[in-house]
Coordinates of C-alpha atoms and ligand atoms in Angstrom, one line a residue:
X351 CA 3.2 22.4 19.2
X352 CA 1.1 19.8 20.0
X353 CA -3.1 19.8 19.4
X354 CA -5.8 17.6 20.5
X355 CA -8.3 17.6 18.1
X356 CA -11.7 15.9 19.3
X357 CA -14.0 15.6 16.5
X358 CA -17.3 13.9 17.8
X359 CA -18.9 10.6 16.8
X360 CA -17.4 8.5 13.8
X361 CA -19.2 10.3 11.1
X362 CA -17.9 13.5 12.1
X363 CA -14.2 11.9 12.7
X364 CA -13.9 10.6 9.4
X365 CA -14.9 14.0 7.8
X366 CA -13.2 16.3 9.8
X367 CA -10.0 14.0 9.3
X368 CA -11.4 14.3 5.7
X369 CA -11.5 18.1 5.6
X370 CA -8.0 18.5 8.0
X371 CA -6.1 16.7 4.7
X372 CA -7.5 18.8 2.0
X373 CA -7.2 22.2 4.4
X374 CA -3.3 21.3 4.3
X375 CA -3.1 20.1 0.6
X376 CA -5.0 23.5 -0.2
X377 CA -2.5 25.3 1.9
X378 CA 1.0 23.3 0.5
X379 CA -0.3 23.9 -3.0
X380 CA -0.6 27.3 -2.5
X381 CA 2.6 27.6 -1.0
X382 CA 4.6 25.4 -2.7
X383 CA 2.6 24.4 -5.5
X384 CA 2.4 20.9 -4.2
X385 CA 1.0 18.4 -1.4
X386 CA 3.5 15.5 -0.2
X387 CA 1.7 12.8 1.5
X388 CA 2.8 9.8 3.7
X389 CA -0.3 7.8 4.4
X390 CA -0.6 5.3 7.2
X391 CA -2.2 1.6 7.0
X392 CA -4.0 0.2 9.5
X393 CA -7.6 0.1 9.6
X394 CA -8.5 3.6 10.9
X395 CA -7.8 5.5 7.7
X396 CA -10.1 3.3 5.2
X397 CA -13.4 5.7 5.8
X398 CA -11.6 8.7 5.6
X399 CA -9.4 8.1 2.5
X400 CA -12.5 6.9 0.9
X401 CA -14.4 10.4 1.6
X402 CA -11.1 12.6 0.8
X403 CA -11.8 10.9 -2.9
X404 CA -15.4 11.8 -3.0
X405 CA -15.9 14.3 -5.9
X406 CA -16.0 17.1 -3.5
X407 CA -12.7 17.1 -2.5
X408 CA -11.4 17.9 -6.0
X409 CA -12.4 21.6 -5.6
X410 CA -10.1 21.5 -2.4
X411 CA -6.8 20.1 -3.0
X412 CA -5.4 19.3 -6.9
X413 CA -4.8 15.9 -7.3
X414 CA -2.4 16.4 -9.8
X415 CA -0.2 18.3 -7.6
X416 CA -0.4 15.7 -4.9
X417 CA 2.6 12.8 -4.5
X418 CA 1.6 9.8 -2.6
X419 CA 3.9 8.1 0.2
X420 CA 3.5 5.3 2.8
X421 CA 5.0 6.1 5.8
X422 CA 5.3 1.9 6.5
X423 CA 4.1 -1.1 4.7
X424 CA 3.9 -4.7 5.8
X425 CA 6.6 -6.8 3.7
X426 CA 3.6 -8.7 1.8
X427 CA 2.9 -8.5 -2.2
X428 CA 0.6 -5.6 -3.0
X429 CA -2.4 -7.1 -3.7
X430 CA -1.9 -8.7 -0.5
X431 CA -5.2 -8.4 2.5
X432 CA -2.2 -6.9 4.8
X433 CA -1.2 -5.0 2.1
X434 CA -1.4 -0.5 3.2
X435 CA -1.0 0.1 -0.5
X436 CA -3.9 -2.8 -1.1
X437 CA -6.1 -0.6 1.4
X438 CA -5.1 3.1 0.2
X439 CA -5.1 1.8 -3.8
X440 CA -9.4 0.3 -2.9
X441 CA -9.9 3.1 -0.9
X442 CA -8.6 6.2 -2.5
X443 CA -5.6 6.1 -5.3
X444 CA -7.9 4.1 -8.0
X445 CA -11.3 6.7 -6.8
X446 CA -9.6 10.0 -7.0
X447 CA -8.2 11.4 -10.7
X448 CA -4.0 10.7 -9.3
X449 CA -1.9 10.8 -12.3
X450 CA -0.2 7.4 -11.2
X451 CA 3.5 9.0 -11.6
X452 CA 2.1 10.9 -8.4
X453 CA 2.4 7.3 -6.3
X454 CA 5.6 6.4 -4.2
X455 CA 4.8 2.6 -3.4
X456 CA 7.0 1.2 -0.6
X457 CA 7.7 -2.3 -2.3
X458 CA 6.4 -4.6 0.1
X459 CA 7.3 -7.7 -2.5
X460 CA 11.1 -7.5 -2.1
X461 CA 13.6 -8.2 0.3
X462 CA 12.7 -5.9 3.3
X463 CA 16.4 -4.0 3.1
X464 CA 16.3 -3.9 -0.5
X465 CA 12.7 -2.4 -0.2
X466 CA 14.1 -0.2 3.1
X467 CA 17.0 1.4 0.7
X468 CA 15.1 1.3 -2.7
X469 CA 12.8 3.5 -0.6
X470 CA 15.3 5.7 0.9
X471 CA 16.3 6.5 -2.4
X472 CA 13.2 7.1 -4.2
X473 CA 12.8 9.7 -1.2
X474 CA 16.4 11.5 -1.8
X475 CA 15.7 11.9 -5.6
X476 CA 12.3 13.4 -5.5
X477 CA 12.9 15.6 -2.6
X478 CA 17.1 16.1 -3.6
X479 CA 17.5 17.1 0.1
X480 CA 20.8 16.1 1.9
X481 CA 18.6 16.0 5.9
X482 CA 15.9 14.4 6.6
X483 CA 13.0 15.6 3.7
X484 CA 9.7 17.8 5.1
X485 CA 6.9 16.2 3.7
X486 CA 4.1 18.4 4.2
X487 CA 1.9 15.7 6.1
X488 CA 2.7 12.4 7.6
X489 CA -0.5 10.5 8.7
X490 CA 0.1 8.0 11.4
X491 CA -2.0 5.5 13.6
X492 CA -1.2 4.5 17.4
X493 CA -1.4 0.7 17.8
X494 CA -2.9 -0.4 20.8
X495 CA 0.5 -1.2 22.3
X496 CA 1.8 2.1 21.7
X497 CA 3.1 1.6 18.2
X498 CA 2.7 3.7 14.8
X499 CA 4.2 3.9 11.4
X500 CA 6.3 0.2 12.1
X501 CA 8.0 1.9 15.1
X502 CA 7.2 -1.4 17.7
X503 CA 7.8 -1.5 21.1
X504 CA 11.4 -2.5 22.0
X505 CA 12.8 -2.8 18.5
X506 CA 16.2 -1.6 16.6
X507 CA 14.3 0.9 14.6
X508 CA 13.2 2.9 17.8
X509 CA 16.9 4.0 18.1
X510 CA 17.8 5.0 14.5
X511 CA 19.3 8.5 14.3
X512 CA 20.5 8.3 10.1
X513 CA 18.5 6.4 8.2
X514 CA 14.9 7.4 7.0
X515 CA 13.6 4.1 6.3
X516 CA 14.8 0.9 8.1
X517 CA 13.5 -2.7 7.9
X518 CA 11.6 -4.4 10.9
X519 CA 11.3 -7.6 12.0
X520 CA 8.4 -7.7 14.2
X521 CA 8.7 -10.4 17.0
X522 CA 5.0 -9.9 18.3
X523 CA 4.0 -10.2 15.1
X524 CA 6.6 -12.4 13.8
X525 CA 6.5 -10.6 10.6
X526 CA 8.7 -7.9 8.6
X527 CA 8.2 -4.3 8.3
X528 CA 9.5 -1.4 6.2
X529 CA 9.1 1.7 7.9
X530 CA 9.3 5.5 8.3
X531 CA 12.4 6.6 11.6
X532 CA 11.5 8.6 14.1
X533 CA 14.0 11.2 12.4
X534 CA 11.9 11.3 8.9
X535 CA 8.6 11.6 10.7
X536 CA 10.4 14.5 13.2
X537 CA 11.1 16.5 10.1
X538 CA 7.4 16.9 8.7
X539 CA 6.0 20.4 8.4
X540 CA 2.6 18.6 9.9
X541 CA 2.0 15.5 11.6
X542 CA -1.7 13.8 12.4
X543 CA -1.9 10.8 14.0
X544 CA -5.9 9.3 13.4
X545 CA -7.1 7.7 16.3
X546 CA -10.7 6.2 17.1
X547 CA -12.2 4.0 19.2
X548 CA -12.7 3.2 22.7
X549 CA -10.5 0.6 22.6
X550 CA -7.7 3.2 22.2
X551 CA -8.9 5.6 24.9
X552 CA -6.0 4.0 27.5
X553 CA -3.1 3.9 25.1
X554 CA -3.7 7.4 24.0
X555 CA -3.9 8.8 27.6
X556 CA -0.4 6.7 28.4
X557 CA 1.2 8.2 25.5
X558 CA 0.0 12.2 26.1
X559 CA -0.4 11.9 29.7
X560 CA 1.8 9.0 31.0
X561 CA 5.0 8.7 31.7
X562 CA 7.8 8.9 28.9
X563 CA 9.1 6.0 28.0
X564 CA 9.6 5.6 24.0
X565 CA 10.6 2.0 24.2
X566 CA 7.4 1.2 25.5
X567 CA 5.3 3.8 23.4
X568 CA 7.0 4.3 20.7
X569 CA 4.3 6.7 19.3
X570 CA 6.3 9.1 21.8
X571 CA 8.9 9.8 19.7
X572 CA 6.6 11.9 17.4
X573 CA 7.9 15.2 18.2
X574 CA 8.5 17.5 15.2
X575 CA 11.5 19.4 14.6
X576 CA 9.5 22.7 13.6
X577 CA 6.3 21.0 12.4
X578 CA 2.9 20.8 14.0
X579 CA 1.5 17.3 15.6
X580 CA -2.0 17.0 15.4
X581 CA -4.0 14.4 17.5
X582 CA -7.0 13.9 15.2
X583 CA -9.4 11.5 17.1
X584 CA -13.1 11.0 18.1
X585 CA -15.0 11.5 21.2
X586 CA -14.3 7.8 22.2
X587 CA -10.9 7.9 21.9
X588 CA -10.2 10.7 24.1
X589 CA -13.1 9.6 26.7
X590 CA -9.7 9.4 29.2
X591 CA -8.0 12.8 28.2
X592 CA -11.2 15.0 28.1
X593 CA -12.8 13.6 31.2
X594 CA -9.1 13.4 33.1
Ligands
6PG1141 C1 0.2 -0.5 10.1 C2 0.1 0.9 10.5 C3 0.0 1.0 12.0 C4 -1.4 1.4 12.3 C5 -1.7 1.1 13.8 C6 -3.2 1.5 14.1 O1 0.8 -0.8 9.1 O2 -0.5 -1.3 10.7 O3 0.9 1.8 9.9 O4 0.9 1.8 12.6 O5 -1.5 2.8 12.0 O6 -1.5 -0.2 14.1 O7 -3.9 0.6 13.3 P1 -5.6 0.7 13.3 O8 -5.9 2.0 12.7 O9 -6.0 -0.5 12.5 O10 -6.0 0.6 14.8

């Protein structure tokens, strides 16, 4: 199932993005007795990370039970600018009490295939699954060219069926990626992609209300297995599917 959440002006996007992450944790600890998290990078999940590790949080969701994942990373050291783990380490790992056992980091130092495997494996041994693992959540972004994770328009990756992580090299970008396949992603018990910005309000109406064409918007291929996909996004964002 697929839900469009619209959740007002910025302020009120970045908490109730805030507030959708702990309600989950709360709800895969109780469960399960533990939250797996793939965060995405970008630029859109700064503010909210940073609220989820206000001190109010920690009556919601246990840190200690929660395990850390990035869902892509650029292939840059981790104190890199472009770094995802540089942005989620400022914004929330080093704020909110993580035990730092709890944090997966996708090595964006080493050789992208080396990093792509290394990575594969880290997932196999913690989750000792033989398919594709369900994390409990898997955040992801939509690039304004249809993109998310480091699933690009027109690349290899787009068409892997095995693998759960796969290196990238990005020709727009003429850079490398490590990132999530659409198989990994498909397997997630929930799945919220974080979206804001009017400057995304065309891109997201192409990808939930165009045509579909995965090569071109590769955010498409998001469709869980049995899992829920969640569009979180503001009101400026969805301008073109609420008014539509
Ligand atoms: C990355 C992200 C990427 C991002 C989108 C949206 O490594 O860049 O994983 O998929 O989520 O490009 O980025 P913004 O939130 O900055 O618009």
């Amino acid at each position: 199932m697929s839900q469009l959440h619209v959740l007002g002006d910025h302020s009120s996007f970045v908490n109730g993005a805030a507030d959708f992450i702990a309600d989950a944790a709360a709800r895969a600890q109780a469960a399960r007795g533990r939250f797996t998290l793939a965060l995405s990078g970008g630029s859109t999940p700064q503010p909210i990370y940073a609220r989820l590790a206000a001190a109010e949080y920690r009556a919601r969701l246990d840190w200690s039970r929660t395990y850390i994942f990035f869902g892509d990373e650029r292939c840059v050291p981790p104190d890199d600018a472009q770094s995802n783990y540089r942005m989620a380490r400022q914004a929330l790992l080093d704020q909110a009490p993580l035990p730092r056992e709890n944090i997966y980091r996708l090595r964006g130092e080493d050789d992208p295939a080396r990093a792509a495997l290394q990575y594969e494996q880290t997932l196999q041994a913690f989750f000792r699954c033989a398919p594709p693992p369900a994390f409990d959540l898997i955040l992801l972004g939509l690039g304004d060219n249809g993109h998310t994770a480091s699933l690009f328009p027109g690349t290899a990756a787009l068409r892997e069926r095995e693998r759960w992580v796969v290196p990238q090299y990005v020709e727009t970008l003429r850079a490398w990626r490590v990132t999530f396949t659409a198989p990994l992603i498909n397997a997630a018990r929930d799945i919220a992609f974080l979206i804001q910005g009017a400057d995304k309000a065309q891109i997201l109406w192409n990808v939930l209300r165009g045509p579909y064409q995965p090569d071109v918007l590769p955010a498409q291929l998001v469709q869980p297995m049995q899992g829920e996909l969640h569009w979180l996004t503001d009101a400026t964002a969805a301008a073109k599917i609420t008014t539509a």
